[in-house]
Amino acid sequence: MGFYKKNKNEIITLQLLSQILGKIKLEYAAQEPQWAHVILDITPRGFSTGLLHHHSLYFKIEVDLIKNLLIIETESSEVYVKLADGKSICEYYQEIMSQAKKVGLPLSIQTKPQEMETQTPFEEDHIHHHYNEDVATQILNWFQFAWKAEQQFIAPFRQRKIYPGLFWGTFDVSCILLYNELEPFPDDSKIIERAAFDEQMVEFGFWLGDENVENPTFFTLPYPFVEEVELKTDKSFPKGSYFSSTMAEYLYEIKEEIDQVDTDKVIQFMEASCRSSIAYLMWENTSHYFEQLKMKKKE
């Protein structure tokens, strides 16, 4: 049994917690293209809203998976919500809002989950209440590993990009390379998609798996989406890479334990799928993207 199915309940509960933080960031961060303003930061201990502002206060909310706490921090105050098995999303939501109010933050968010099978508002969700300290640490380790690999890959590009972070809607750690050519999503009634996909891009991401892909997996998604064609993988890809016509993505499933995963293979996958995606999308004048930086390479 793969990592996702083995830990499904814990993953969903943690994703719902990330959705509460994400919706707070959605409400109080300045808007950016591709929803870049709502991405949660991966931290040494978990994930965070980063710096936000509401009324006269600057604040940050972090889920600390090492100390098993949710921390609400302002310049003069710090309050906590304990993460514990058996505690429901309803309880977390009520406690977060109550503790935030104590430090002068009367927060208000839309409480229906996004891009998830469950649609129960946070204040009514008594079903999702699973927390395991060991699983939480494993999830953090996977997210940090993905952040590091994606950061090493995307940082040198001489082109506009969105750096790696936690997209809480789909609970994946992703980064984006943009071509700066408008490409409106064909269905303007879909609020999330019309803002996420309005420029040509290639997204590089990682998620913990799902009902169909049991193991932690890296993916590459070209937009406009690949339709009615099966893209190929060649010798430039690491062994095990493939293109899923159903998902319109390149996939690289990780079946090893995290301490056995080769970061270089992951970066190889992203590099190969990037070049293949750029060729498919027929982007022009992109050779400078790959020009080496005129800096001494880090060891």
XYZ file of C-alpha atoms in Angstrom, residues 67-70 80-84 87 92 95 133:
13
model
C 5.936 21.124 18.049
C 2.414 20.070 16.950
C 1.052 23.587 17.269
C -0.698 26.165 15.156
C -1.414 28.723 20.100
C -3.792 26.009 18.951
C -2.739 22.467 19.826
C -2.645 19.873 17.015
C -3.945 16.570 18.333
C -9.594 17.117 17.255
C -9.657 23.828 14.876
C -10.284 27.842 18.103
C 2.846 13.149 14.832
